[in-house]
XYZ file of C-alpha atoms in Angstrom:
397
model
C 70.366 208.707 35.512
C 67.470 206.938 37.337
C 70.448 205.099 39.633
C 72.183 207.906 40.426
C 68.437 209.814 41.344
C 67.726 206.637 43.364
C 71.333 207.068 45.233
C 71.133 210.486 46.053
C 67.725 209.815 48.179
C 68.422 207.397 49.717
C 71.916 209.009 50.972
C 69.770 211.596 51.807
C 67.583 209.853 54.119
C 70.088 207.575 55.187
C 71.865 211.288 56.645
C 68.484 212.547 57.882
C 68.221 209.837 59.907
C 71.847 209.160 61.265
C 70.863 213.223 62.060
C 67.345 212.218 63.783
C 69.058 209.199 65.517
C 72.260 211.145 66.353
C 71.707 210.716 70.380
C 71.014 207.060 70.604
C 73.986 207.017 68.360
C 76.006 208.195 70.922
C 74.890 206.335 73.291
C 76.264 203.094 71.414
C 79.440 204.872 71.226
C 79.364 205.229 75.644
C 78.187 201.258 75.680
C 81.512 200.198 73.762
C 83.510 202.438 75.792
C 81.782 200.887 79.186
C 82.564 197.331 77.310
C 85.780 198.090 77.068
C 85.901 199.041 80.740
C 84.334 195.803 81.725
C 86.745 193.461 80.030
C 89.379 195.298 80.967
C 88.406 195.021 84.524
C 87.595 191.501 83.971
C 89.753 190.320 81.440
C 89.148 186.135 82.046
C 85.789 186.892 80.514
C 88.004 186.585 76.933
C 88.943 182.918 77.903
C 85.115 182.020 77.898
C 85.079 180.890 74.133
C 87.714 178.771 74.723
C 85.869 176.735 77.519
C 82.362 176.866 75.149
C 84.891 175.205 72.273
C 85.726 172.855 74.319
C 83.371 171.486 75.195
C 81.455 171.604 71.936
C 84.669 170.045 70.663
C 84.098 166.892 73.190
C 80.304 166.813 72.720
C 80.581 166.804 68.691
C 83.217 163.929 68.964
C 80.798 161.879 71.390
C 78.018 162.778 69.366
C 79.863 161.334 65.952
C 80.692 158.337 67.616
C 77.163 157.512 68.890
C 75.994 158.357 65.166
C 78.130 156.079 63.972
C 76.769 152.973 66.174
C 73.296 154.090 66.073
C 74.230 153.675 61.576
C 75.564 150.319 62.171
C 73.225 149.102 64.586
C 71.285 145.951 63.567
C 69.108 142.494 63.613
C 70.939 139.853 61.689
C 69.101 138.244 59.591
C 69.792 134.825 57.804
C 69.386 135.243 54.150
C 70.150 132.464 51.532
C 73.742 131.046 52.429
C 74.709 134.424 54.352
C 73.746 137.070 56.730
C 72.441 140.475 56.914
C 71.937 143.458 59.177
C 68.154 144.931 58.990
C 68.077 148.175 60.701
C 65.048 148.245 63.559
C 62.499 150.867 63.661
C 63.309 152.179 67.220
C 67.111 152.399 65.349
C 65.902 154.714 62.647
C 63.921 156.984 65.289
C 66.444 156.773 67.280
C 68.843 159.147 64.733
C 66.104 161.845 64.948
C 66.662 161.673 68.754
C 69.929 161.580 68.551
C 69.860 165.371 65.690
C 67.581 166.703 68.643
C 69.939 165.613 71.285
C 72.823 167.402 69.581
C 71.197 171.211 68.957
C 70.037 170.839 72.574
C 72.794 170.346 74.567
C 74.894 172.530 72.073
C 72.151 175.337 72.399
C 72.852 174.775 75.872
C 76.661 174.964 76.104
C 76.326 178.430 74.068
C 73.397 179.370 76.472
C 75.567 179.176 79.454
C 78.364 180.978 78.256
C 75.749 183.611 77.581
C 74.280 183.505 81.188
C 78.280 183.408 82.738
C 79.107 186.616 81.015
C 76.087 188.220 81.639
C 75.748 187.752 85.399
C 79.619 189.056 85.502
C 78.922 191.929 83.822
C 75.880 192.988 85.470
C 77.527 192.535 88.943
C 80.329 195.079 87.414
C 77.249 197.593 86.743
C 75.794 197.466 90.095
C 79.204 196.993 91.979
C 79.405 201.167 93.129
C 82.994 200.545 94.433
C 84.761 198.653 91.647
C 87.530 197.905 93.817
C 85.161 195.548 95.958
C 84.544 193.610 92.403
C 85.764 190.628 94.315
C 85.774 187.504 91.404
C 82.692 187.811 89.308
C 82.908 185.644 86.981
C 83.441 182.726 89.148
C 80.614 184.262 91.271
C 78.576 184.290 88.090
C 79.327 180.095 87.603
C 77.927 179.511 91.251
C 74.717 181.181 90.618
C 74.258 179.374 87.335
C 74.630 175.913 88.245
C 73.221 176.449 91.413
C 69.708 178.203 90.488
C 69.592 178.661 86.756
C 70.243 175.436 85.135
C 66.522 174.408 84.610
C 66.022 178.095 82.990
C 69.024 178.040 80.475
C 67.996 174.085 79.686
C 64.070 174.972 78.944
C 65.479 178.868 76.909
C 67.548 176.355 74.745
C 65.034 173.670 74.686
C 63.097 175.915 72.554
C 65.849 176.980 69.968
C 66.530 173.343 69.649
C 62.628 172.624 68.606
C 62.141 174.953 66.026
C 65.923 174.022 64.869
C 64.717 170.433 64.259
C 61.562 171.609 62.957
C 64.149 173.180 60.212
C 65.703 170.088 59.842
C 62.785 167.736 59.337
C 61.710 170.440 56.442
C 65.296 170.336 54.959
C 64.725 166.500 55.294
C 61.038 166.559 53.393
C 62.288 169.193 51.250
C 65.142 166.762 50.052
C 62.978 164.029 49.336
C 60.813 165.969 47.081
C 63.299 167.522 45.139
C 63.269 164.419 43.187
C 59.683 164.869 41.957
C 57.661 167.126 39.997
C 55.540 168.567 42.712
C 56.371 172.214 42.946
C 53.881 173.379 45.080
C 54.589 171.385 47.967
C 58.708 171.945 47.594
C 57.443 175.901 47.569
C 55.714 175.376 50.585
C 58.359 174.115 52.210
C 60.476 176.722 51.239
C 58.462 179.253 53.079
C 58.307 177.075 56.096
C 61.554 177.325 56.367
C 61.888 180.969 56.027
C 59.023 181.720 58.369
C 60.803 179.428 60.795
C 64.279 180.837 60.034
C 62.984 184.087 60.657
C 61.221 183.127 64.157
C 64.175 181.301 64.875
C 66.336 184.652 65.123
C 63.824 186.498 67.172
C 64.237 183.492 69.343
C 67.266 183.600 69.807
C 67.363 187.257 70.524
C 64.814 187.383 72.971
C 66.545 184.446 74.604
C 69.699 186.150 74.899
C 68.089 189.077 76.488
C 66.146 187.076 79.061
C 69.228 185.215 80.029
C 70.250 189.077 81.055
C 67.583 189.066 82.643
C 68.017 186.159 84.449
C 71.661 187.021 85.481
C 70.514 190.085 87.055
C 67.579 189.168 88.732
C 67.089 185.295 88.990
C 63.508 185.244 87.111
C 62.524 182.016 85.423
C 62.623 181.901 81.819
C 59.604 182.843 80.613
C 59.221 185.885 83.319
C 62.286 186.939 82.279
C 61.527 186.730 78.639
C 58.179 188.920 79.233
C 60.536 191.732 80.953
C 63.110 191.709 78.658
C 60.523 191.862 75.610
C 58.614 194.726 77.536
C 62.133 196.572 77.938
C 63.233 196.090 74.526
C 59.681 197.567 73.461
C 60.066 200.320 75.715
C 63.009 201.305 74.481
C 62.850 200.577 70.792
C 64.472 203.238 69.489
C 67.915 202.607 71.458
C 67.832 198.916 70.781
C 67.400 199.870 66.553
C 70.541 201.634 66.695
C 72.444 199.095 68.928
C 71.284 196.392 66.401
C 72.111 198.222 63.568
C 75.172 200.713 64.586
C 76.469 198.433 66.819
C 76.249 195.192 65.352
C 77.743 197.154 61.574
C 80.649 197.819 64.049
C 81.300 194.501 64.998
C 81.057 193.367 61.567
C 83.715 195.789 60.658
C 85.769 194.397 63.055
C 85.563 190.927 62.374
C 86.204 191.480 58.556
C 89.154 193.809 59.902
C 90.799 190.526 61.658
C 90.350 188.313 59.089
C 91.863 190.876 56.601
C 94.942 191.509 58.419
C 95.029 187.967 59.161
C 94.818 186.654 55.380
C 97.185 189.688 54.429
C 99.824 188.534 56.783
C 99.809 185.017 55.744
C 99.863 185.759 51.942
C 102.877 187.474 53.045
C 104.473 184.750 54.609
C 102.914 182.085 51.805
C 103.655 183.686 48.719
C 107.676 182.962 49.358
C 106.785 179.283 49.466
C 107.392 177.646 45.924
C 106.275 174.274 46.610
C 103.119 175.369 46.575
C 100.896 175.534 43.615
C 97.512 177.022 44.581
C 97.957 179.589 47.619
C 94.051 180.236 47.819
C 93.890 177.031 49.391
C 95.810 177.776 52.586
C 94.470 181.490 52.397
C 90.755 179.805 52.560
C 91.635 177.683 55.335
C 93.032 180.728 57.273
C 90.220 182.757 56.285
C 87.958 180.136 58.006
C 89.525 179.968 61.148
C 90.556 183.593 61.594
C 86.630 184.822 61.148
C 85.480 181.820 63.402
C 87.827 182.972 66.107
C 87.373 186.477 65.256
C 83.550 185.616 65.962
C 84.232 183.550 69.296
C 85.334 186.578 71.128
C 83.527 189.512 69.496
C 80.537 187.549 70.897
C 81.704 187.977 74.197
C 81.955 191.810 73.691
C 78.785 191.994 71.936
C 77.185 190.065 75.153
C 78.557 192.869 76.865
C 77.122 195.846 75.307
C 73.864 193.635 75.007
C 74.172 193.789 78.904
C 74.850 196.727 79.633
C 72.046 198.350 78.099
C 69.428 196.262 79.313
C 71.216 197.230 82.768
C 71.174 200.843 81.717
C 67.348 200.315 81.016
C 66.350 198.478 84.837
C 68.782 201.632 86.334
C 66.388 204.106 84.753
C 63.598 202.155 85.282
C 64.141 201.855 89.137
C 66.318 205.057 90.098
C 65.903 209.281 89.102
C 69.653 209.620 90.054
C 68.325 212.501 92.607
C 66.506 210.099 95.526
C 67.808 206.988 94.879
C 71.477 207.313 92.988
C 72.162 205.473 89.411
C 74.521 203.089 89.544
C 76.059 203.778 85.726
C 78.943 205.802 84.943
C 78.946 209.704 84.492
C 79.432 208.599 80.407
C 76.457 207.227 80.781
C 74.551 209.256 82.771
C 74.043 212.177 79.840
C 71.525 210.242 78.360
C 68.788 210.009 80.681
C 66.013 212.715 80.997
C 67.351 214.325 83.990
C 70.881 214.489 83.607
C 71.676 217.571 84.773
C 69.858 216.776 87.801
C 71.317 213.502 87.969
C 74.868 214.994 87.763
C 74.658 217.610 90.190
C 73.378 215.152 92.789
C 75.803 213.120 92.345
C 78.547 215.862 92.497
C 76.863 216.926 95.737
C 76.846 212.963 97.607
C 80.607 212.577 96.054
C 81.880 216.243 97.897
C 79.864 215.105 101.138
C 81.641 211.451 101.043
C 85.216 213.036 100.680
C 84.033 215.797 103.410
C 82.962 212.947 105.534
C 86.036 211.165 104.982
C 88.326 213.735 105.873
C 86.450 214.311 108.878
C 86.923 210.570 110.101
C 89.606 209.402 111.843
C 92.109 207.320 110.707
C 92.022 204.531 113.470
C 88.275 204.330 112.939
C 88.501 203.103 109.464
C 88.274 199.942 109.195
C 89.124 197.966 105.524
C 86.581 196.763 103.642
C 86.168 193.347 102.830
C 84.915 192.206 99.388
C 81.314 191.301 100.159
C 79.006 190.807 97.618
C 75.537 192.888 98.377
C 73.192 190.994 99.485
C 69.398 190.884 98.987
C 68.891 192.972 102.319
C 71.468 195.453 100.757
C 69.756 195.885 97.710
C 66.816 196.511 99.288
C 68.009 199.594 100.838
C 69.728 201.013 98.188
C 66.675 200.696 95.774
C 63.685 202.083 97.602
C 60.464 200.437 97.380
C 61.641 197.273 96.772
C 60.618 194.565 98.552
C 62.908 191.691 100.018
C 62.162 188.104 99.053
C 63.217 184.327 99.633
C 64.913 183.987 96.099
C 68.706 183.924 95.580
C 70.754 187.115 96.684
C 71.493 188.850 93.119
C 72.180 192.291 92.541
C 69.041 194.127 92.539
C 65.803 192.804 93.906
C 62.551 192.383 91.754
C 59.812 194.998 92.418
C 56.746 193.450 93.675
């Protein structure tokens, strides 16, 4: 009785508030449609996991083999009629350098696939002619190694910390589970929640401030303080993309790996030199939700940048003065909408008037430039030009 009382309130205020959140709602429904649009118009993005794999693949087997001399690295040392290997000091500190070695540059690797497919799709969001797209993505690798290197190195220098913070603790906690002091294998317990816990927000205010970064060109930590003041801005829309959205993607990686183990119990179960089938279905099960979560990431990356694009093109434009540059799906959810859609109705009928009205041998083809900083400074007004790399939309002063 007291279960099914407990049940029925919280279904009720679990409906009262997919009824008070209903809009923002909707407006993770328009970001996976304009997700969808974006890989579809830049369908390579999909092969990123593969080049992050491999090259996690090539620094895990370098990585195994240094372990493995830095473990067998030693002073011999006569003793009695033989000879032994005593490990050095520097050795033995030199395996904690190595752990912290390893998270880094694999933080990194993961923190530059992040940066890649956010600058690509934030040049799709500010691209007003998508047929001038040109090749973002390979735009998107120039501007990384060429100006953001030192910012995605420091943003993953700092998940790499507290991750071998967690693994001295792990260490510690090991040691001590030997003994009979409680206390201190509580405390480190804790630790390791607390830093588990900052470790996530971490890593989601990184991945924002890499958007950042892709659109703009900030450092790290200036990008970090607008993404954060974004995020906080709009806190509302970011609780239902983290909790909609990401219960979505969930779905949709379980969905894969279902199908996936269903087919191959299909194909398994006819094989009679087997004798335990949950052994091949595990394996599959593995691999299908690690590949499954390779390249939702990418579309989750996506949506992620999107909206924070979505929040700079309210931020800086009304739609009326100074046009939006998101789509008309996207365009019912800012404050003037209406507005917003009736101007842009009226610039798209003068445009096709104009273009009527022009002759044909005076139209010259366009070529596929990207917009400069000088370009972006007209479009967005009030914006000052500056000396810094030419990205999509120039930072106010």
């Amino acid at each position: 009785m007291i279960g099914a009382i407990v049940a029925t309130i919280f279904t009720l205020l679990l409906l009262a508030l997919l009824i008070a959140m209903r809009n923002r709602i909707r407006l993770v429904i328009a970001l996976f449609k304009e997700a969808g649009k974006a890989v579809a118009a830049m369908p390579l993005l999909m092969f990123q996991p593969l080049w992050t794999c491999l090259w996690l693949c090539v620094v895990g087997i370098v990585w195994v083999a240094g372990f493995a001399l830095i473990l067998t690295a030693g002073e011999p040392r006569k003793k009695n009629d033989g000879v032994i290997f005593v490990t050095m000091p520097f050795i033995e500190h030199m395996r904690w350098y190595h752990v912290f070695a390893f998270l880094w540059v694999t933080q990194f690797i993961l923190a530059c696939q992040d940066v890649t497919i956010a600058g690509a799709v934030a040049q799709w969001y500010f691209t007003r002619n998508k047929k001038l797209l040109g090749w973002p993505i390979l735009t998107s690798m120039k501007r990384l190694f060429r100006y953001h290197l030192g910012s995605v190195a420091f943003g993953s220098l700092l998940i790499a910390i507290v991750k071998f913070i967690r693994v001295i603790f792990k260490y510690l906690e090991k040691r001590l589970s030997g003994t009979t002091n409680q206390f201190c294998s509580f405390c480190l317990k804790c630790c390791q929640c607390c830093l588990w816990c900052f470790e996530k927000f971490l890593k989601f205010l990184s991945r924002n401030a890499y958007i950042e970064i892709a659109i703009y060109g900030y450092s790290f930590c200036k990008a970090a303080q607008k993404a954060f003041s974004l995020l906080v801005s709009n806190a509302l829309r970011v609780a239902a993309i983290n909790s909609v959205g990401a219960f979505v993607l969930i779905l949709t990686k379980l969905s894969i790996v279902a199908i996936t183990i269903a087919i191959g119990y299909v194909i398994l179960r006819t094989k009679q030199e087997l004798t335990y089938i949950w052994v091949p279905l595990l394996i599959v099960f593995i691999y299908s939700y690690f590949i499954a979560h390779c390249f939702i990431s990418v579309y989750e990356m996506c949506i992620d940048t999107l909206f924070l694009c979505f929040c700079e093109d309210c931020e800086r434009n009304d739609g009326i003065n100074s046009p939006y540059y998101m789509s008309r799906g996207l365009m019912q959810f800012v404050e003037n909408s209406k507005k917003a859609l009736e101007a842009l109705e009226a610039r798209q009928k003068e445009g096709r008037l104009a273009q009527a009205v022009r002759k044909p041998s005076a139209v010259r083809p366009a070529t596929a430039i990207r917009p400069t900083t000088a370009v972006s400074t007209t479009m967005i007004s009030g914006a000052p030009a500056i000396p810094s790399p030419a990205h999509y939309i120039t930072p106010a002063a």
